[in-house]
Coordinates of C-alpha atoms and ligand atoms in Angstrom, one line a residue:
M1382 CA 41.7 84.7 -72.7
I1383 CA 43.1 85.0 -76.2
P1384 CA 40.1 85.6 -78.5
L1385 CA 39.4 83.0 -81.2
R1386 CA 39.4 84.7 -84.6
Q1387 CA 39.3 83.7 -88.2
E1388 CA 39.1 86.6 -90.6
W1389 CA 39.3 87.0 -94.4
P1390 CA 40.2 90.3 -96.1
A1391 CA 37.0 92.5 -96.4
Q1392 CA 36.9 92.2 -100.2
A1393 CA 37.1 88.5 -100.2
A1394 CA 34.5 88.2 -97.5
E1395 CA 32.2 90.5 -99.4
R1396 CA 32.6 88.4 -102.6
Y1397 CA 31.8 85.2 -100.7
R1398 CA 28.7 86.8 -99.3
A1399 CA 27.6 88.4 -102.6
R1400 CA 28.0 85.0 -104.3
G1401 CA 25.8 83.4 -101.8
L1402 CA 28.5 81.1 -100.4
W1403 CA 28.4 82.5 -96.9
Q1404 CA 24.8 82.6 -95.9
G1405 CA 24.9 84.3 -92.6
Q1406 CA 23.6 81.4 -90.5
T1407 CA 24.9 79.9 -87.3
F1408 CA 24.9 76.3 -86.3
A1409 CA 22.3 77.0 -83.5
E1410 CA 20.0 78.6 -86.1
L1411 CA 20.5 75.7 -88.4
L1412 CA 19.3 73.1 -85.8
A1413 CA 16.4 75.3 -84.8
E1414 CA 15.3 75.4 -88.5
Q1415 CA 15.8 71.7 -89.1
A1416 CA 13.8 70.8 -85.9
E1417 CA 10.9 72.7 -87.4
R1418 CA 11.2 71.4 -90.9
F1419 CA 12.0 67.8 -90.1
A1420 CA 10.5 67.5 -86.6
D1421 CA 9.4 63.9 -86.8
R1422 CA 12.1 62.6 -89.0
L1423 CA 14.9 60.5 -87.6
A1424 CA 18.0 62.5 -86.9
V1425 CA 20.2 60.0 -85.2
V1426 CA 20.4 56.3 -84.5
A1427 CA 22.9 55.0 -81.9
G1428 CA 22.6 51.5 -80.3
D1429 CA 18.9 51.4 -79.2
Q1430 CA 18.6 55.2 -79.1
R1431 CA 16.6 56.8 -82.0
W1432 CA 16.1 60.5 -81.8
T1433 CA 14.0 62.6 -84.1
Y1434 CA 15.1 66.1 -85.1
A1435 CA 12.6 67.6 -82.6
E1436 CA 14.1 65.4 -79.9
L1437 CA 17.7 66.2 -80.8
A1438 CA 16.9 69.9 -80.6
A1439 CA 15.1 69.5 -77.2
R1440 CA 18.1 67.6 -75.8
A1441 CA 20.5 70.2 -77.2
E1442 CA 18.4 72.9 -75.5
Q1443 CA 18.6 71.1 -72.2
A1444 CA 22.4 70.7 -72.6
A1445 CA 22.7 74.4 -73.3
S1446 CA 20.8 75.2 -70.0
G1447 CA 23.3 72.9 -68.2
F1448 CA 26.3 74.6 -69.6
V1449 CA 24.9 78.1 -68.8
A1450 CA 24.1 76.9 -65.3
L1451 CA 27.8 76.0 -64.8
G1452 CA 28.5 79.7 -65.3
L1453 CA 30.1 79.3 -68.7
A1454 CA 29.8 82.4 -70.9
P1455 CA 29.5 82.9 -74.6
G1456 CA 32.9 82.5 -76.3
D1457 CA 34.2 80.1 -73.6
R1458 CA 35.9 77.0 -75.0
V1459 CA 34.8 73.5 -74.2
L1460 CA 37.0 70.5 -75.0
V1461 CA 34.9 67.6 -76.4
Q1462 CA 36.3 64.1 -76.4
L1463 CA 33.5 61.8 -77.3
P1464 CA 33.3 58.7 -79.5
N1465 CA 30.5 58.0 -82.0
M1466 CA 27.4 58.3 -79.8
A1467 CA 24.1 60.1 -80.0
E1468 CA 25.2 62.4 -77.2
F1469 CA 28.0 63.8 -79.4
L1470 CA 25.3 65.7 -81.2
S1471 CA 23.3 66.9 -78.1
V1472 CA 26.5 68.1 -76.5
V1473 CA 27.9 69.9 -79.5
F1474 CA 24.6 71.5 -80.5
G1475 CA 24.0 72.4 -76.9
L1476 CA 27.3 74.2 -76.9
F1477 CA 26.4 76.0 -80.1
R1478 CA 23.0 77.0 -78.6
A1479 CA 24.8 78.5 -75.6
G1480 CA 27.3 80.4 -77.7
L1481 CA 30.2 78.1 -76.5
V1482 CA 32.9 76.9 -78.7
P1483 CA 33.6 73.1 -79.0
V1484 CA 37.3 72.1 -79.4
F1485 CA 37.5 68.6 -80.8
S1486 CA 39.8 65.9 -79.5
L1487 CA 39.8 62.4 -80.9
P1488 CA 39.0 59.5 -78.6
A1489 CA 42.5 58.1 -79.3
H1490 CA 44.1 61.1 -77.8
R1491 CA 45.6 60.7 -74.3
L1492 CA 47.0 63.0 -71.5
T1493 CA 49.7 64.6 -73.6
E1494 CA 47.5 65.7 -76.4
V1495 CA 44.4 66.5 -74.4
T1496 CA 46.4 68.6 -72.0
H1497 CA 47.9 70.5 -74.9
F1498 CA 44.5 71.2 -76.5
A1499 CA 43.0 72.3 -73.1
R1500 CA 45.9 74.6 -72.4
K1501 CA 46.2 76.1 -75.8
S1502 CA 42.4 76.7 -76.1
E1503 CA 42.2 77.8 -72.4
A1504 CA 39.2 75.4 -72.1
A1505 CA 36.8 76.0 -69.2
A1506 CA 35.2 72.6 -69.4
L1507 CA 35.8 69.1 -70.8
V1508 CA 33.1 66.7 -71.9
V1509 CA 34.1 63.0 -72.0
C1510 CA 32.3 59.7 -71.9
E1511 CA 32.7 57.2 -69.0
R1512 CA 34.6 54.6 -70.9
H1513 CA 35.2 53.5 -74.5
E1514 CA 37.2 50.6 -75.8
G1515 CA 38.3 49.7 -72.4
F1516 CA 39.7 53.1 -71.6
D1517 CA 38.4 55.1 -68.6
Y1518 CA 38.1 58.8 -69.7
R1519 CA 37.4 59.9 -66.1
D1520 CA 40.9 59.0 -65.2
L1521 CA 42.1 61.0 -68.1
A1522 CA 39.9 64.0 -67.1
R1523 CA 41.3 63.9 -63.6
A1524 CA 44.9 64.1 -64.9
V1525 CA 44.1 66.8 -67.3
Q1526 CA 42.3 68.9 -64.7
A1527 CA 45.3 68.6 -62.4
E1528 CA 47.5 70.1 -65.2
V1529 CA 45.2 72.8 -66.6
P1530 CA 44.0 75.5 -64.2
T1531 CA 41.3 77.0 -66.5
L1532 CA 39.6 73.6 -66.7
H1533 CA 36.9 74.1 -64.0
H1534 CA 34.3 71.6 -65.1
V1535 CA 34.2 68.0 -66.3
V1536 CA 30.9 66.6 -67.7
V1537 CA 30.7 62.9 -68.2
V1538 CA 28.3 61.0 -70.5
G1539 CA 27.7 57.9 -68.3
E1540 CA 28.6 57.3 -64.7
P1541 CA 30.2 60.5 -63.6
D1542 CA 32.0 59.6 -60.3
E1543 CA 32.9 62.9 -58.7
F1544 CA 32.2 64.9 -61.9
I1545 CA 29.0 66.2 -63.4
G1546 CA 26.7 63.6 -65.1
F1547 CA 25.3 64.4 -68.6
G1548 CA 22.2 62.2 -67.8
S1549 CA 20.3 64.9 -65.9
F1550 CA 22.5 67.8 -67.0
G1551 CA 20.4 71.0 -67.5
K1552 CA 17.2 69.4 -66.2
G1553 CA 15.1 71.9 -64.2
Q1554 CA 17.5 74.8 -65.1
P1555 CA 16.2 78.0 -66.7
A1556 CA 16.3 78.1 -70.5
A1557 CA 19.7 79.3 -71.9
P1558 CA 19.4 82.9 -72.9
P1559 CA 19.8 83.6 -76.7
A1560 CA 23.4 83.3 -77.6
P1561 CA 24.9 86.3 -79.4
S1562 CA 27.0 84.3 -81.9
K1563 CA 27.5 86.0 -85.3
P1564 CA 28.0 83.9 -88.5
T1565 CA 31.5 85.4 -88.7
D1566 CA 32.4 84.2 -85.2
V1567 CA 34.4 81.0 -84.7
A1568 CA 31.9 78.2 -84.3
L1569 CA 34.3 75.4 -83.5
V1570 CA 38.0 74.4 -83.3
Q1571 CA 39.4 71.5 -85.3
I1572 CA 42.8 70.0 -84.7
S1573 CA 45.5 70.0 -87.4
G1574 CA 47.2 66.8 -88.5
G1575 CA 50.4 68.3 -87.0
S1576 CA 53.1 68.2 -89.6
T1577 CA 55.6 69.9 -87.3
G1578 CA 55.5 69.4 -83.5
L1579 CA 52.2 69.4 -81.6
S1580 CA 48.8 69.8 -83.3
K1581 CA 47.7 73.3 -84.0
L1582 CA 44.2 74.7 -83.3
I1583 CA 42.1 75.5 -86.4
P1584 CA 39.3 78.0 -85.7
R1585 CA 36.4 77.6 -88.2
T1586 CA 33.6 80.1 -88.5
H1587 CA 29.9 79.4 -88.9
D1588 CA 29.9 81.0 -92.3
D1589 CA 32.9 79.1 -93.8
Y1590 CA 32.2 75.7 -92.3
L1591 CA 28.5 75.7 -93.1
Y1592 CA 29.4 76.7 -96.7
S1593 CA 31.8 73.8 -97.1
I1594 CA 29.2 71.4 -95.7
R1595 CA 26.2 72.6 -97.8
A1596 CA 28.4 72.6 -101.0
S1597 CA 29.5 69.1 -100.0
N1598 CA 25.9 67.9 -99.7
A1599 CA 25.2 69.1 -103.2
I1600 CA 28.3 67.2 -104.5
C1601 CA 27.6 64.1 -102.5
G1602 CA 23.9 63.9 -103.3
L1603 CA 22.8 64.2 -99.7
T1604 CA 19.1 64.7 -99.2
E1605 CA 16.5 64.1 -96.5
D1606 CA 16.3 60.5 -97.7
S1607 CA 20.0 59.8 -97.1
V1608 CA 21.2 57.7 -94.3
Y1609 CA 24.8 58.5 -93.3
L1610 CA 26.8 55.9 -91.4
A1611 CA 29.4 57.6 -89.1
A1612 CA 32.1 54.9 -89.2
L1613 CA 35.2 57.0 -88.6
P1614 CA 35.4 59.0 -85.3
V1615 CA 33.1 61.9 -85.9
A1616 CA 35.3 64.4 -84.2
H1617 CA 37.6 64.2 -87.3
N1618 CA 36.9 66.8 -89.9
F1619 CA 36.2 64.2 -92.7
P1620 CA 33.2 62.5 -91.0
M1621 CA 32.1 65.8 -89.4
S1622 CA 31.9 68.0 -92.5
S1623 CA 32.7 66.2 -95.8
P1624 CA 29.6 66.2 -95.6
G1625 CA 29.5 63.9 -92.6
I1626 CA 27.3 64.3 -89.6
F1627 CA 26.8 68.0 -90.1
G1628 CA 26.0 67.5 -93.7
A1629 CA 23.3 65.0 -92.7
I1630 CA 21.9 67.6 -90.3
C1631 CA 21.9 70.3 -93.1
A1632 CA 20.0 67.9 -95.4
G1633 CA 17.5 66.6 -92.8
A1634 CA 19.0 63.1 -93.3
T1635 CA 19.6 60.4 -90.7
I1636 CA 22.9 59.7 -89.0
V1637 CA 23.7 56.2 -87.9
M1638 CA 26.5 56.2 -85.3
A1639 CA 28.8 53.1 -85.6
P1640 CA 30.7 52.4 -82.4
A1641 CA 33.5 50.9 -84.6
P1642 CA 34.2 51.0 -88.3
S1643 CA 34.9 47.3 -88.8
P1644 CA 32.7 45.3 -91.2
D1645 CA 31.3 43.1 -88.4
V1646 CA 29.9 46.2 -86.7
A1647 CA 29.2 48.3 -89.8
F1648 CA 27.6 45.8 -92.2
P1649 CA 24.7 44.8 -89.9
L1650 CA 24.0 48.5 -89.4
I1651 CA 24.0 49.1 -93.2
E1652 CA 21.4 46.4 -93.6
R1653 CA 19.2 47.3 -90.7
E1654 CA 19.1 51.1 -91.2
G1655 CA 19.4 51.2 -95.0
V1656 CA 22.6 53.2 -95.0
T1657 CA 23.1 55.1 -98.3
I1658 CA 26.5 56.7 -97.8
T1659 CA 29.6 56.4 -95.6
G1660 CA 33.2 57.5 -95.5
L1661 CA 36.3 55.4 -94.7
V1662 CA 40.1 55.7 -94.8
P1663 CA 41.9 53.5 -97.3
P1664 CA 42.9 50.6 -95.0
L1665 CA 39.3 50.3 -93.8
A1666 CA 38.1 50.3 -97.4
L1667 CA 40.4 47.4 -98.0
L1668 CA 39.0 45.5 -95.1
W1669 CA 35.5 46.2 -96.3
L1670 CA 36.3 44.9 -99.8
R1671 CA 37.7 41.7 -98.3
A1672 CA 34.7 41.2 -96.0
A1673 CA 32.1 42.1 -98.7
A1674 CA 33.0 38.9 -100.7
K1675 CA 31.6 36.7 -98.0
A1676 CA 29.2 39.1 -96.3
K1677 CA 26.0 37.7 -95.0
H1678 CA 24.4 41.1 -94.9
D1679 CA 22.5 42.9 -97.6
L1680 CA 24.6 46.0 -98.5
S1681 CA 22.5 47.0 -101.5
S1682 CA 21.2 50.2 -99.9
L1683 CA 24.8 51.7 -100.0
Q1684 CA 25.1 54.1 -102.9
V1685 CA 28.3 56.0 -102.2
L1686 CA 31.5 54.9 -100.5
Q1687 CA 33.7 57.9 -99.8
V1688 CA 37.4 57.2 -99.3
G1689 CA 39.9 59.8 -98.1
G1690 CA 42.4 60.9 -95.5
A1691 CA 45.2 59.2 -97.3
K1692 CA 45.9 58.1 -100.8
F1693 CA 43.6 55.3 -102.1
M1694 CA 45.6 53.4 -104.7
P1695 CA 43.9 52.9 -108.1
E1696 CA 44.1 49.1 -107.9
A1697 CA 42.0 49.1 -104.8
A1698 CA 39.8 52.0 -106.0
R1699 CA 38.9 50.0 -109.1
R1700 CA 37.5 47.2 -107.0
V1701 CA 34.9 49.3 -105.2
R1702 CA 32.1 49.3 -107.8
P1703 CA 32.2 45.6 -108.8
E1704 CA 32.8 44.3 -105.3
L1705 CA 30.7 46.6 -103.1
G1706 CA 28.1 47.6 -105.8
C1707 CA 28.3 51.3 -105.1
T1708 CA 30.0 54.4 -106.4
L1709 CA 33.4 55.3 -105.1
Q1710 CA 34.0 58.9 -104.2
Q1711 CA 37.6 59.9 -103.5
V1712 CA 37.9 62.7 -100.9
F1713 CA 41.1 64.7 -100.5
G1714 CA 40.6 67.2 -97.7
M1715 CA 42.1 68.9 -94.8
A1716 CA 40.9 70.3 -91.5
E1717 CA 42.4 73.7 -92.5
G1718 CA 39.8 73.9 -95.3
L1719 CA 40.1 72.8 -98.9
V1720 CA 38.2 69.6 -99.8
N1721 CA 38.4 67.9 -103.2
Y1722 CA 35.9 65.3 -104.4
T1723 CA 35.5 63.1 -107.4
R1724 CA 31.9 63.7 -108.6
L1725 CA 29.4 60.9 -108.5
D1726 CA 28.9 61.0 -112.3
D1727 CA 32.5 61.3 -113.2
P1728 CA 33.9 58.6 -115.6
E1729 CA 35.3 55.6 -113.8
E1730 CA 38.9 56.5 -114.8
I1731 CA 38.7 59.9 -113.0
I1732 CA 37.1 58.3 -109.9
V1733 CA 39.8 55.6 -109.8
E1734 CA 42.9 57.6 -110.7
T1735 CA 42.3 61.1 -109.1
Q1736 CA 41.6 62.5 -105.7
G1737 CA 38.9 64.8 -107.1
R1738 CA 38.7 68.5 -107.7
P1739 CA 37.9 71.4 -105.3
I1740 CA 34.4 72.0 -103.9
S1741 CA 34.2 75.5 -105.1
E1742 CA 34.9 77.7 -108.1
D1743 CA 36.2 80.1 -105.5
D1744 CA 38.9 77.7 -104.3
E1745 CA 42.1 79.1 -105.6
I1746 CA 44.8 76.5 -106.3
L1747 CA 48.5 77.1 -106.9
I1748 CA 50.9 74.3 -107.8
L1749 CA 54.4 75.6 -107.3
D1750 CA 58.0 74.3 -107.6
D1751 CA 60.3 74.7 -104.7
A1752 CA 61.4 78.1 -105.9
G1753 CA 57.8 79.3 -105.9
N1754 CA 57.1 79.3 -109.6
P1755 CA 54.0 77.6 -111.1
V1756 CA 54.8 74.2 -112.6
P1757 CA 53.5 73.3 -116.1
E1758 CA 50.1 71.5 -116.2
G1759 CA 50.4 67.8 -115.4
E1760 CA 53.7 68.2 -113.4
A1761 CA 54.0 67.7 -109.7
G1762 CA 54.4 70.6 -107.3
N1763 CA 53.6 72.0 -103.9
L1764 CA 49.9 72.7 -103.4
L1765 CA 48.8 76.0 -102.0
T1766 CA 45.3 77.2 -101.6
R1767 CA 43.0 79.9 -100.4
G1768 CA 39.2 80.3 -100.6
P1769 CA 35.9 80.7 -98.9
Y1770 CA 36.4 77.9 -96.4
T1771 CA 40.2 77.7 -96.0
I1772 CA 41.6 79.3 -92.9
R1773 CA 43.9 82.3 -93.0
G1774 CA 45.7 81.3 -89.7
Y1775 CA 46.0 78.9 -86.8
H1776 CA 45.0 80.0 -83.3
D1777 CA 47.8 81.8 -81.4
D1778 CA 50.8 80.4 -83.2
A1779 CA 52.7 83.2 -85.0
A1780 CA 55.6 80.9 -85.9
A1781 CA 53.4 78.2 -87.5
N1782 CA 51.4 80.9 -89.3
A1783 CA 54.6 82.4 -90.8
R1784 CA 55.5 79.0 -92.1
A1785 CA 52.2 77.8 -93.3
F1786 CA 50.7 80.9 -94.9
T1787 CA 52.0 83.2 -97.6
E1788 CA 51.7 86.9 -97.2
D1789 CA 48.7 87.0 -99.5
G1790 CA 46.9 84.4 -97.5
F1791 CA 47.5 81.1 -99.3
Y1792 CA 47.8 78.0 -97.1
R1793 CA 50.8 75.8 -97.8
T1794 CA 49.2 72.4 -97.6
G1795 CA 52.5 70.5 -97.6
D1796 CA 51.0 68.2 -100.2
V1797 CA 52.7 67.5 -103.5
V1798 CA 50.1 67.1 -106.3
K1799 CA 49.7 67.3 -110.0
R1800 CA 46.7 68.8 -111.8
V1801 CA 45.3 66.9 -114.7
A1802 CA 42.5 67.7 -117.2
G1803 CA 39.4 69.2 -115.8
G1804 CA 41.2 70.6 -112.7
Y1805 CA 41.4 67.2 -111.0
L1806 CA 44.2 66.7 -108.5
V1807 CA 46.4 63.6 -108.1
V1808 CA 48.2 63.4 -104.8
Q1809 CA 51.8 62.4 -105.4
G1810 CA 53.3 62.7 -101.9
R1811 CA 54.1 65.5 -99.6
A1812 CA 56.8 68.0 -98.8
S1813 CA 56.3 68.0 -95.0
D1814 CA 57.7 65.3 -92.7
H1815 CA 54.7 63.6 -91.2
I1816 CA 53.6 60.0 -91.3
N1817 CA 50.1 59.4 -92.7
R1818 CA 49.4 56.2 -90.9
A1819 CA 46.0 54.9 -92.1
G1820 CA 44.8 58.5 -92.3
E1821 CA 46.1 59.4 -88.8
K1822 CA 48.8 62.1 -89.2
I1823 CA 51.9 61.8 -87.0
S1824 CA 54.4 64.6 -86.7
A1825 CA 58.0 63.2 -87.0
E1826 CA 59.2 66.0 -84.8
E1827 CA 56.7 65.4 -82.0
I1828 CA 57.8 61.7 -81.8
E1829 CA 61.5 62.5 -82.0
D1830 CA 61.0 64.9 -79.0
H1831 CA 59.5 62.0 -77.0
L1832 CA 62.3 59.6 -77.9
L1833 CA 65.0 62.2 -77.0
A1834 CA 63.7 62.2 -73.5
H1835 CA 64.7 58.5 -73.1
P1836 CA 67.9 58.1 -71.1
Q1837 CA 69.4 55.7 -73.6
V1838 CA 68.6 57.8 -76.7
F1839 CA 71.3 60.1 -78.0
D1840 CA 69.5 61.1 -81.2
A1841 CA 66.4 60.0 -83.0
A1842 CA 64.8 60.4 -86.5
V1843 CA 61.3 59.3 -87.3
V1844 CA 60.3 58.5 -90.9
S1845 CA 57.4 57.1 -92.8
I1846 CA 57.9 53.7 -94.5
P1847 CA 55.4 52.5 -97.2
D1848 CA 53.2 49.8 -95.8
Q1849 CA 50.9 47.5 -97.8
F1850 CA 48.0 47.8 -95.4
L1851 CA 48.4 51.1 -93.5
G1852 CA 49.7 53.0 -96.5
E1853 CA 52.5 54.2 -94.3
R1854 CA 54.0 53.1 -91.0
S1855 CA 56.4 54.9 -88.7
C1856 CA 60.0 53.9 -88.2
A1857 CA 62.2 55.4 -85.6
F1858 CA 66.0 55.4 -86.1
I1859 CA 67.8 55.7 -82.8
V1860 CA 71.4 56.5 -82.0
P1861 CA 71.9 55.1 -78.5
D1862 CA 73.6 56.9 -75.7
G1863 CA 75.7 54.1 -74.2
D1864 CA 73.9 50.7 -74.0
P1865 CA 71.5 50.4 -77.0
P1866 CA 67.9 50.0 -75.7
K1867 CA 65.8 47.1 -77.0
A1868 CA 63.0 47.9 -79.5
P1869 CA 60.2 46.5 -77.2
E1870 CA 61.5 48.6 -74.3
I1871 CA 61.3 51.7 -76.4
K1872 CA 57.8 50.9 -77.5
A1873 CA 56.7 50.2 -74.0
W1874 CA 58.3 53.4 -72.8
M1875 CA 56.6 55.4 -75.6
R1876 CA 53.2 53.9 -74.6
G1877 CA 53.9 55.2 -71.1
R1878 CA 54.2 58.8 -72.4
D1879 CA 50.4 59.2 -72.4
I1880 CA 50.2 59.7 -76.1
A1881 CA 47.7 58.4 -78.7
A1882 CA 48.6 54.7 -79.4
F1883 CA 48.9 55.3 -83.1
K1884 CA 51.9 57.5 -82.4
V1885 CA 54.0 54.7 -81.0
P1886 CA 56.6 53.8 -83.6
D1887 CA 55.8 50.7 -85.6
Q1888 CA 59.4 49.9 -86.2
I1889 CA 62.6 50.7 -84.4
V1890 CA 66.1 50.6 -85.9
I1891 CA 69.2 51.2 -83.8
V1892 CA 72.1 52.8 -85.7
E1893 CA 75.6 53.7 -84.6
S1894 CA 75.4 57.3 -85.8
F1895 CA 73.6 59.5 -88.2
A1896 CA 75.8 60.3 -91.2
T1897 CA 76.6 63.9 -91.7
T1898 CA 77.9 65.4 -94.9
A1899 CA 81.5 66.5 -95.3
V1900 CA 80.4 70.1 -94.9
G1901 CA 78.8 69.5 -91.6
K1902 CA 75.3 68.7 -90.3
I1903 CA 72.6 68.0 -92.8
S1904 CA 69.0 69.1 -92.2
R1905 CA 66.6 66.9 -90.3
K1906 CA 64.6 66.6 -93.5
E1907 CA 67.6 65.4 -95.5
L1908 CA 68.5 63.1 -92.7
R1909 CA 65.1 61.5 -92.6
A1910 CA 65.0 61.1 -96.4
K1911 CA 68.4 59.4 -96.3
L1912 CA 67.5 57.0 -93.5
R1913 CA 64.3 56.1 -95.3
A1914 CA 66.1 55.4 -98.5
Q1915 CA 68.8 53.3 -96.8
L1916 CA 66.1 51.2 -95.0
L1917 CA 64.1 50.7 -98.2
E1918 CA 67.2 49.7 -100.1
S1919 CA 68.2 47.1 -97.5
E1920 CA 64.8 45.5 -97.4
Ligands
J2J2760 C1 46.0 61.6 -100.2 N1 46.2 62.3 -99.1 C2 45.2 62.8 -98.4 C3 43.7 61.7 -100.0 C4 43.7 63.7 -97.0 C5 38.0 65.1 -95.9 C6 38.9 64.1 -96.2 C7 40.1 64.0 -95.5 C8 40.5 65.0 -94.5 C9 41.8 64.8 -93.8 C10 39.6 66.0 -94.2 C11 43.8 62.5 -98.8 N2 44.8 61.3 -100.6 N3 42.5 61.4 -100.5 O1 39.8 66.9 -93.3 O2 37.5 67.1 -94.7 C12 46.2 64.0 -96.5 C13 46.8 65.2 -97.1 C14 46.2 66.4 -96.4 C15 46.0 65.8 -95.0 C16 44.9 66.5 -94.2 C17 38.3 66.1 -94.9 N4 43.0 63.1 -98.0 N5 45.0 63.5 -97.3 O3 42.5 63.8 -93.9 O4 43.4 67.4 -91.6 O5 48.2 65.2 -96.8 O6 42.1 65.9 -93.0 O7 46.9 67.6 -96.3 O8 43.4 64.9 -91.1 O9 45.7 64.4 -95.2 O10 44.6 65.7 -93.0 P1 43.4 66.0 -92.1

């Protein structure tokens, strides 16, 4: 098994510790502490389940016993694919308690993605729910298990069929022995947005992740009286850690799990549970703004609406305070680390016009031109960063690491930003070729690879097209091999590739050939840019 590692140079690590950023605590220790301090306070609400901190800790303890009884050993990886439900927390904290490492997959992921994560992480077990939004995850688990030889166990929240049920999991088993995790160990694995090819694995340590979460709590005003609505899928880094569900646990606050982020589901929950803060991607924020005008529910408890994952346009941002009656907080973050927030007491212009500034004084920011030289203040350039919670490398991917990190450890975010007064960043675009579809990142390369497998496709280029609602949508240009395929056929065929539905191209354009320059073949990047420009011109 390839060990999971995330290491900073000794000097940097010492500084982060000396400055009190890395506090030397693990997630298992955190929950144990909170269960003492906030024993009878409400930790999580989901449907008609309401668990106190003491109850959550007891359930996590039982889950830990179950995982140990399966024969899993500290350091083993467990793929977790669960929607927003209370058990997400008992599973994940059960894994932490047993010294196991959760690897997070989104509910939208399908066989292609889940198999890739399971293989790449050498996962020994998979935890899924029975079904969600009409999809049966047991079928998926069966197919993944057939492909991945290390995947010995499947645990199902709900009716397990031939698998292990989470209902009585760990009951009557001996207590899990103390897990030997160190704060510098990898606590969990996040998934990259995947700017080139398949998603990469992002190992985060207890020290670094907990620092980013605690510092986020301070910036977002999370206290034990806060009620956090988990509207976005909690496996994603934003609702997990900025400050998200883990921030809520760190604060002794209450998490309300929304099964869906739409206003008809979320608004009644806000009223019933007195939700004070939540996070959305821009298209959802637009939906909420539209629905708020005729909402029958009392949303007055909501103090902070965080919006991030993709650029929130100033015109929409400006509407949040008057129409929703709460403070907008823009969040520009990435699963690799760096998170920027507008501060709650910032002037309205900063909140509306910028994507915030870094969490930490120790976040180092470089904004460079394509030749690698710093751009003058206020001009756009490529954003690079390193700091106390930004990774120094992906798991087991030397080629990606060589591309994405400089020799002195800066992460090339692929984002193009400008820095304005006060160190605030404004996202201008990006250098890398992915599509940010409503906050879901799609790698152009990954989709092109799928398209090239189609017998009637000679060549394919996938680009992002501005979209009023989604922010961006995906468009696939296809050069046919013989008879041109029809767009609906291509879409249906893509759906059959067992990939997340958001990756199926929104638009398909058949072209005779891809233009090449007189000199010869142009790069993929130039080609995509050219095709995008042609399409936009013709519209
Ligand atoms: C423009 N682009 C943004 C924003 C992210 C908090 C919030 C979001 C994420 C996230 C996260 C953006 N405006 N406000 O992990 O903890 C784009 C950038 C960035 C990429 C990272 C968090 N907020 N982006 O979205 O790993 O291109 O994390 O590099 O999914 O999303 O995507 P991801």
